[in-house]
Amino acid sequence: MLREELAAVRDRFLDRAPTHVKQSVAEATASLIESGIGQGLQVGEKAPDFTLVNATGEKVTLSELLQDGKVILNFYRGGWCPYCNLELKAYERILPKIKQKGAQLVAISPQMPDESLSTSEKNNLTFEVLSDPDQHVAESYRLLFEFPAHLIQTYETDFGLQLANYNGDSNPWRLPVPATYVIDQDGVIQFAEADPDYMVRPDPERVLASL
């Protein structure tokens, strides 16, 4: 279901966006893929521990969550991204199945807590949505990349988007490549998928099966 929803949004973008906008996005994605930046940690590697605040300002620590079971860890760009919102809502739909398997779901973005709260409320999310404003966690998972100048101009001019309004980073034009991990109770990654093409996300049911 998520694949079809993402494809529909992508088709609308490709149908309506001016040629220079589509070209700017395509060039940035191709450059990111070619560079190898944002491939992320791989299966079998140790997941770095972290403590971040959730949408209501409470601290959440990965190692403490793992004491109760496996953790699905999702890195998303922000609540301003329609692809991210579709993905988050898709995970909310299967959250009961995740809990049945004794696992927990956590999503992380560079948004400040107030923006994370807005994203959580907008999408009716009942799992933890954490704030990584300095992007140290995204960097430790080898997901962090910086927007090229031409793409910043596209987002500001054509999309009317100012990431400084959402992110607390001193350089708001750094984002994590969207990625999903399943981490076992020993802190070892048993499922990993990161895609520099932000319009592509793994099917949550496939992630669920990895549990």
PDB file of C-alpha atoms in Angstrom:
ATOM      1  CA  MET A   1       0.000   0.000   0.000  1.00  0.00           C
ATOM      2  CA  LEU A   2       2.779   2.451   0.875  1.00  0.00           C
ATOM      3  CA  ARG A   3       4.498   1.841  -2.444  1.00  0.00           C
ATOM      4  CA  GLU A   4       1.349   2.842  -4.331  1.00  0.00           C
ATOM      5  CA  GLU A   5       0.854   5.929  -2.166  1.00  0.00           C
ATOM      6  CA  LEU A   6       4.447   7.066  -2.710  1.00  0.00           C
ATOM      7  CA  ALA A   7       4.186   6.428  -6.435  1.00  0.00           C
ATOM      8  CA  ALA A   8       1.044   8.559  -6.666  1.00  0.00           C
ATOM      9  CA  VAL A   9       2.742  11.510  -4.960  1.00  0.00           C
ATOM     10  CA  ARG A  10       5.814  11.076  -7.128  1.00  0.00           C
ATOM     11  CA  ASP A  11       3.706  10.978 -10.305  1.00  0.00           C
ATOM     12  CA  ARG A  12       1.916  14.198  -9.314  1.00  0.00           C
ATOM     13  CA  PHE A  13       5.272  15.872  -8.679  1.00  0.00           C
ATOM     14  CA  LEU A  14       6.662  14.746 -12.045  1.00  0.00           C
ATOM     15  CA  ASP A  15       3.470  15.840 -13.794  1.00  0.00           C
ATOM     16  CA  ARG A  16       3.205  19.299 -12.248  1.00  0.00           C
ATOM     17  CA  ALA A  17       6.727  20.452 -11.385  1.00  0.00           C
ATOM     18  CA  PRO A  18       8.553  22.758 -13.809  1.00  0.00           C
ATOM     19  CA  THR A  19      11.338  21.136 -15.796  1.00  0.00           C
ATOM     20  CA  HIS A  20      14.102  23.004 -13.954  1.00  0.00           C
ATOM     21  CA  VAL A  21      12.759  21.803 -10.586  1.00  0.00           C
ATOM     22  CA  LYS A  22      12.620  18.159 -11.672  1.00  0.00           C
ATOM     23  CA  GLN A  23      16.114  18.475 -13.114  1.00  0.00           C
ATOM     24  CA  SER A  24      17.495  20.024  -9.930  1.00  0.00           C
ATOM     25  CA  VAL A  25      16.045  17.258  -7.739  1.00  0.00           C
ATOM     26  CA  ALA A  26      17.163  14.508 -10.130  1.00  0.00           C
ATOM     27  CA  GLU A  27      20.711  15.877 -10.348  1.00  0.00           C
ATOM     28  CA  ALA A  28      21.015  16.136  -6.574  1.00  0.00           C
ATOM     29  CA  THR A  29      19.754  12.582  -6.085  1.00  0.00           C
ATOM     30  CA  ALA A  30      22.074  11.195  -8.754  1.00  0.00           C
ATOM     31  CA  SER A  31      25.036  13.032  -7.245  1.00  0.00           C
ATOM     32  CA  LEU A  32      24.234  11.684  -3.781  1.00  0.00           C
ATOM     33  CA  ILE A  33      23.975   8.117  -5.075  1.00  0.00           C
ATOM     34  CA  GLU A  34      27.234   8.439  -6.999  1.00  0.00           C
ATOM     35  CA  SER A  35      29.086   9.855  -3.996  1.00  0.00           C
ATOM     36  CA  GLY A  36      28.086   6.970  -1.744  1.00  0.00           C
ATOM     37  CA  ILE A  37      27.159   9.427   1.010  1.00  0.00           C
ATOM     38  CA  GLY A  38      24.234   8.341   3.110  1.00  0.00           C
ATOM     39  CA  GLN A  39      24.471   4.598   2.568  1.00  0.00           C
ATOM     40  CA  GLY A  40      24.221   4.250   6.332  1.00  0.00           C
ATOM     41  CA  LEU A  41      25.232   1.522   8.723  1.00  0.00           C
ATOM     42  CA  GLN A  42      24.856  -2.023   7.475  1.00  0.00           C
ATOM     43  CA  VAL A  43      23.477  -5.314   8.780  1.00  0.00           C
ATOM     44  CA  GLY A  44      25.754  -6.790  11.412  1.00  0.00           C
ATOM     45  CA  GLU A  45      27.140  -3.468  12.608  1.00  0.00           C
ATOM     46  CA  LYS A  46      26.610  -2.174  16.105  1.00  0.00           C
ATOM     47  CA  ALA A  47      23.931   0.492  16.379  1.00  0.00           C
ATOM     48  CA  PRO A  48      25.266   3.595  18.162  1.00  0.00           C
ATOM     49  CA  ASP A  49      23.445   4.317  21.386  1.00  0.00           C
ATOM     50  CA  PHE A  50      21.797   7.710  21.828  1.00  0.00           C
ATOM     51  CA  THR A  51      19.571   9.782  24.065  1.00  0.00           C
ATOM     52  CA  LEU A  52      17.159  12.213  22.397  1.00  0.00           C
ATOM     53  CA  VAL A  53      14.026  14.027  23.471  1.00  0.00           C
ATOM     54  CA  ASN A  54      10.612  13.072  22.196  1.00  0.00           C
ATOM     55  CA  ALA A  55       7.810  15.353  21.023  1.00  0.00           C
ATOM     56  CA  THR A  56       6.906  16.266  24.622  1.00  0.00           C
ATOM     57  CA  GLY A  57      10.477  16.888  25.768  1.00  0.00           C
ATOM     58  CA  GLU A  58      11.064  13.576  27.563  1.00  0.00           C
ATOM     59  CA  LYS A  59      14.420  11.821  27.143  1.00  0.00           C
ATOM     60  CA  VAL A  60      14.472   8.509  25.282  1.00  0.00           C
ATOM     61  CA  THR A  61      17.559   6.249  25.241  1.00  0.00           C
ATOM     62  CA  LEU A  62      18.005   3.489  22.696  1.00  0.00           C
ATOM     63  CA  SER A  63      19.805   1.072  25.039  1.00  0.00           C
ATOM     64  CA  GLU A  64      16.955   1.374  27.538  1.00  0.00           C
ATOM     65  CA  LEU A  65      14.359   0.629  24.869  1.00  0.00           C
ATOM     66  CA  LEU A  66      16.325  -2.454  23.809  1.00  0.00           C
ATOM     67  CA  GLN A  67      15.990  -3.894  27.285  1.00  0.00           C
ATOM     68  CA  ASP A  68      12.330  -4.527  26.445  1.00  0.00           C
ATOM     69  CA  GLY A  69      12.793  -5.915  22.930  1.00  0.00           C
ATOM     70  CA  LYS A  70      13.896  -5.114  19.417  1.00  0.00           C
ATOM     71  CA  VAL A  71      13.594  -1.580  18.034  1.00  0.00           C
ATOM     72  CA  ILE A  72      12.609  -0.407  14.569  1.00  0.00           C
ATOM     73  CA  LEU A  73      14.440   2.866  14.026  1.00  0.00           C
ATOM     74  CA  ASN A  74      13.230   5.151  11.247  1.00  0.00           C
ATOM     75  CA  PHE A  75      15.065   8.277  10.097  1.00  0.00           C
ATOM     76  CA  TYR A  76      12.846  10.736   8.236  1.00  0.00           C
ATOM     77  CA  ARG A  77      13.471  14.199   6.794  1.00  0.00           C
ATOM     78  CA  GLY A  78      10.666  16.129   8.476  1.00  0.00           C
ATOM     79  CA  GLY A  79       6.946  16.703   8.706  1.00  0.00           C
ATOM     80  CA  TRP A  80       7.166  19.053   5.710  1.00  0.00           C
ATOM     81  CA  CYS A  81       8.007  16.070   3.464  1.00  0.00           C
ATOM     82  CA  PRO A  82       4.904  14.348   2.018  1.00  0.00           C
ATOM     83  CA  TYR A  83       6.797  11.092   1.461  1.00  0.00           C
ATOM     84  CA  CYS A  84       7.843  11.027   5.112  1.00  0.00           C
ATOM     85  CA  ASN A  85       4.288  11.631   6.291  1.00  0.00           C
ATOM     86  CA  LEU A  86       2.997   8.750   4.186  1.00  0.00           C
ATOM     87  CA  GLU A  87       5.707   6.486   5.578  1.00  0.00           C
ATOM     88  CA  LEU A  88       5.018   7.468   9.187  1.00  0.00           C
ATOM     89  CA  LYS A  89       1.294   6.849   8.765  1.00  0.00           C
ATOM     90  CA  ALA A  90       2.017   3.474   7.173  1.00  0.00           C
ATOM     91  CA  TYR A  91       4.028   2.482  10.248  1.00  0.00           C
ATOM     92  CA  GLU A  92       1.227   3.666  12.504  1.00  0.00           C
ATOM     93  CA  ARG A  93      -1.133   1.288  10.671  1.00  0.00           C
ATOM     94  CA  ILE A  94       1.047  -1.727  11.481  1.00  0.00           C
ATOM     95  CA  LEU A  95       2.056  -0.606  14.980  1.00  0.00           C
ATOM     96  CA  PRO A  96      -0.173  -3.232  16.656  1.00  0.00           C
ATOM     97  CA  LYS A  97       1.653  -5.948  14.695  1.00  0.00           C
ATOM     98  CA  ILE A  98       5.003  -4.508  15.743  1.00  0.00           C
ATOM     99  CA  LYS A  99       3.957  -4.583  19.378  1.00  0.00           C
ATOM    100  CA  GLN A 100       2.658  -8.133  19.015  1.00  0.00           C
ATOM    101  CA  LYS A 101       6.189  -9.153  18.062  1.00  0.00           C
ATOM    102  CA  GLY A 102       7.515  -7.509  21.210  1.00  0.00           C
ATOM    103  CA  ALA A 103       9.222  -4.653  19.358  1.00  0.00           C
ATOM    104  CA  GLN A 104       9.050  -0.881  19.539  1.00  0.00           C
ATOM    105  CA  LEU A 105       9.055   1.781  16.837  1.00  0.00           C
ATOM    106  CA  VAL A 106      10.989   5.039  17.030  1.00  0.00           C
ATOM    107  CA  ALA A 107      11.228   7.776  14.387  1.00  0.00           C
ATOM    108  CA  ILE A 108      13.960  10.438  14.291  1.00  0.00           C
ATOM    109  CA  SER A 109      14.247  13.720  12.400  1.00  0.00           C
ATOM    110  CA  PRO A 110      16.292  16.924  12.759  1.00  0.00           C
ATOM    111  CA  GLN A 111      13.153  18.850  13.663  1.00  0.00           C
ATOM    112  CA  MET A 112      12.914  20.682  16.950  1.00  0.00           C
ATOM    113  CA  PRO A 113      10.569  19.070  19.535  1.00  0.00           C
ATOM    114  CA  ASP A 114       7.701  21.481  18.797  1.00  0.00           C
ATOM    115  CA  GLU A 115       7.835  20.520  15.124  1.00  0.00           C
ATOM    116  CA  SER A 116       8.079  16.834  16.046  1.00  0.00           C
ATOM    117  CA  LEU A 117       4.957  17.279  18.154  1.00  0.00           C
ATOM    118  CA  SER A 118       3.200  18.914  15.217  1.00  0.00           C
ATOM    119  CA  THR A 119       4.179  15.999  12.964  1.00  0.00           C
ATOM    120  CA  SER A 120       2.990  13.487  15.550  1.00  0.00           C
ATOM    121  CA  GLU A 121      -0.363  15.208  16.028  1.00  0.00           C
ATOM    122  CA  LYS A 122      -0.925  15.802  12.324  1.00  0.00           C
ATOM    123  CA  ASN A 123      -0.430  12.121  11.522  1.00  0.00           C
ATOM    124  CA  ASN A 124      -2.061  10.770  14.716  1.00  0.00           C
ATOM    125  CA  LEU A 125       1.122   8.908  15.645  1.00  0.00           C
ATOM    126  CA  THR A 126       1.255   6.883  18.841  1.00  0.00           C
ATOM    127  CA  PHE A 127       4.917   5.864  18.678  1.00  0.00           C
ATOM    128  CA  GLU A 128       7.959   7.847  19.773  1.00  0.00           C
ATOM    129  CA  VAL A 129       8.959  10.732  17.474  1.00  0.00           C
ATOM    130  CA  LEU A 130      12.378  12.014  18.504  1.00  0.00           C
ATOM    131  CA  SER A 131      14.264  15.223  17.803  1.00  0.00           C
ATOM    132  CA  ASP A 132      17.895  15.156  16.613  1.00  0.00           C
ATOM    133  CA  PRO A 133      18.451  18.911  16.116  1.00  0.00           C
ATOM    134  CA  ASP A 134      22.254  18.747  16.069  1.00  0.00           C
ATOM    135  CA  GLN A 135      22.066  15.655  13.834  1.00  0.00           C
ATOM    136  CA  HIS A 136      24.736  13.830  15.814  1.00  0.00           C
ATOM    137  CA  VAL A 137      22.674  10.653  15.715  1.00  0.00           C
ATOM    138  CA  ALA A 138      22.079  10.827  11.958  1.00  0.00           C
ATOM    139  CA  GLU A 139      25.800  11.403  11.505  1.00  0.00           C
ATOM    140  CA  SER A 140      26.704   8.434  13.717  1.00  0.00           C
ATOM    141  CA  TYR A 141      24.506   6.215  11.522  1.00  0.00           C
ATOM    142  CA  ARG A 142      26.350   7.583   8.437  1.00  0.00           C
ATOM    143  CA  LEU A 143      23.189   9.117   6.962  1.00  0.00           C
ATOM    144  CA  LEU A 144      23.939  12.830   7.020  1.00  0.00           C
ATOM    145  CA  PHE A 145      24.297  14.820   3.804  1.00  0.00           C
ATOM    146  CA  GLU A 146      24.334  18.493   2.880  1.00  0.00           C
ATOM    147  CA  PHE A 147      22.118  20.084   0.250  1.00  0.00           C
ATOM    148  CA  PRO A 148      23.965  21.449  -2.798  1.00  0.00           C
ATOM    149  CA  ALA A 149      23.469  25.163  -3.426  1.00  0.00           C
ATOM    150  CA  HIS A 150      21.224  24.675  -6.451  1.00  0.00           C
ATOM    151  CA  LEU A 151      18.889  22.413  -4.487  1.00  0.00           C
ATOM    152  CA  ILE A 152      18.660  24.900  -1.616  1.00  0.00           C
ATOM    153  CA  GLN A 153      17.557  27.503  -4.146  1.00  0.00           C
ATOM    154  CA  THR A 154      14.960  25.108  -5.566  1.00  0.00           C
ATOM    155  CA  TYR A 155      13.504  24.370  -2.134  1.00  0.00           C
ATOM    156  CA  GLU A 156      13.446  28.020  -1.101  1.00  0.00           C
ATOM    157  CA  THR A 157      12.247  29.545  -4.359  1.00  0.00           C
ATOM    158  CA  ASP A 158      10.068  26.885  -5.943  1.00  0.00           C
ATOM    159  CA  PHE A 159       8.852  24.979  -2.874  1.00  0.00           C
ATOM    160  CA  GLY A 160       8.752  27.985  -0.546  1.00  0.00           C
ATOM    161  CA  LEU A 161      10.460  25.929   2.141  1.00  0.00           C
ATOM    162  CA  GLN A 162      12.787  27.330   4.809  1.00  0.00           C
ATOM    163  CA  LEU A 163      14.245  24.439   6.786  1.00  0.00           C
ATOM    164  CA  ALA A 164      15.487  26.868   9.440  1.00  0.00           C
ATOM    165  CA  ASN A 165      11.842  27.108  10.491  1.00  0.00           C
ATOM    166  CA  TYR A 166      11.862  23.413  11.362  1.00  0.00           C
ATOM    167  CA  ASN A 167      15.382  22.345  12.282  1.00  0.00           C
ATOM    168  CA  GLY A 168      17.550  23.418  15.178  1.00  0.00           C
ATOM    169  CA  ASP A 169      20.825  22.662  13.450  1.00  0.00           C
ATOM    170  CA  SER A 170      23.118  25.631  12.878  1.00  0.00           C
ATOM    171  CA  ASN A 171      23.163  24.385   9.282  1.00  0.00           C
ATOM    172  CA  PRO A 172      19.508  23.522   8.590  1.00  0.00           C
ATOM    173  CA  TRP A 173      20.283  22.392   5.052  1.00  0.00           C
ATOM    174  CA  ARG A 174      21.719  19.127   6.289  1.00  0.00           C
ATOM    175  CA  LEU A 175      19.357  16.180   6.401  1.00  0.00           C
ATOM    176  CA  PRO A 176      19.452  12.441   7.003  1.00  0.00           C
ATOM    177  CA  VAL A 177      18.970  10.132   4.065  1.00  0.00           C
ATOM    178  CA  PRO A 178      15.672   8.349   4.829  1.00  0.00           C
ATOM    179  CA  ALA A 179      16.562   5.021   6.424  1.00  0.00           C
ATOM    180  CA  THR A 180      15.078   2.199   8.438  1.00  0.00           C
ATOM    181  CA  TYR A 181      16.828  -0.189  10.813  1.00  0.00           C
ATOM    182  CA  VAL A 182      15.811  -3.137  12.934  1.00  0.00           C
ATOM    183  CA  ILE A 183      18.066  -3.421  15.972  1.00  0.00           C
ATOM    184  CA  ASP A 184      18.169  -6.551  18.114  1.00  0.00           C
ATOM    185  CA  GLN A 185      18.492  -6.564  21.881  1.00  0.00           C
ATOM    186  CA  ASP A 186      22.277  -6.878  21.650  1.00  0.00           C
ATOM    187  CA  GLY A 187      22.320  -3.582  19.759  1.00  0.00           C
ATOM    188  CA  VAL A 188      23.228  -5.250  16.458  1.00  0.00           C
ATOM    189  CA  ILE A 189      21.541  -4.169  13.236  1.00  0.00           C
ATOM    190  CA  GLN A 190      19.603  -7.028  11.643  1.00  0.00           C
ATOM    191  CA  PHE A 191      17.805  -5.035   8.938  1.00  0.00           C
ATOM    192  CA  ALA A 192      19.076  -1.896   7.214  1.00  0.00           C
ATOM    193  CA  GLU A 193      17.851   0.090   4.249  1.00  0.00           C
ATOM    194  CA  ALA A 194      18.773   3.647   3.276  1.00  0.00           C
ATOM    195  CA  ASP A 195      17.975   5.204  -0.087  1.00  0.00           C
ATOM    196  CA  PRO A 196      19.328   8.558  -1.328  1.00  0.00           C
ATOM    197  CA  ASP A 197      16.177   8.813  -3.451  1.00  0.00           C
ATOM    198  CA  TYR A 198      13.849  10.269  -0.821  1.00  0.00           C
ATOM    199  CA  MET A 199      10.818   9.189  -2.837  1.00  0.00           C
ATOM    200  CA  VAL A 200      11.655   5.515  -2.216  1.00  0.00           C
ATOM    201  CA  ARG A 201      11.009   3.836   1.163  1.00  0.00           C
ATOM    202  CA  PRO A 202      11.013   0.173   2.253  1.00  0.00           C
ATOM    203  CA  ASP A 203       7.626  -1.420   2.684  1.00  0.00           C
ATOM    204  CA  PRO A 204       6.791  -1.520   6.410  1.00  0.00           C
ATOM    205  CA  GLU A 205       5.451  -5.039   6.056  1.00  0.00           C
ATOM    206  CA  ARG A 206       8.893  -6.165   4.841  1.00  0.00           C
ATOM    207  CA  VAL A 207      10.477  -4.456   7.828  1.00  0.00           C
ATOM    208  CA  LEU A 208       7.942  -6.170  10.072  1.00  0.00           C
ATOM    209  CA  ALA A 209       8.836  -9.553   8.565  1.00  0.00           C
ATOM    210  CA  SER A 210      12.481  -9.019   9.534  1.00  0.00           C
ATOM    211  CA  LEU A 211      11.452  -9.128  13.191  1.00  0.00           C
TER     212      LEU A 211
END
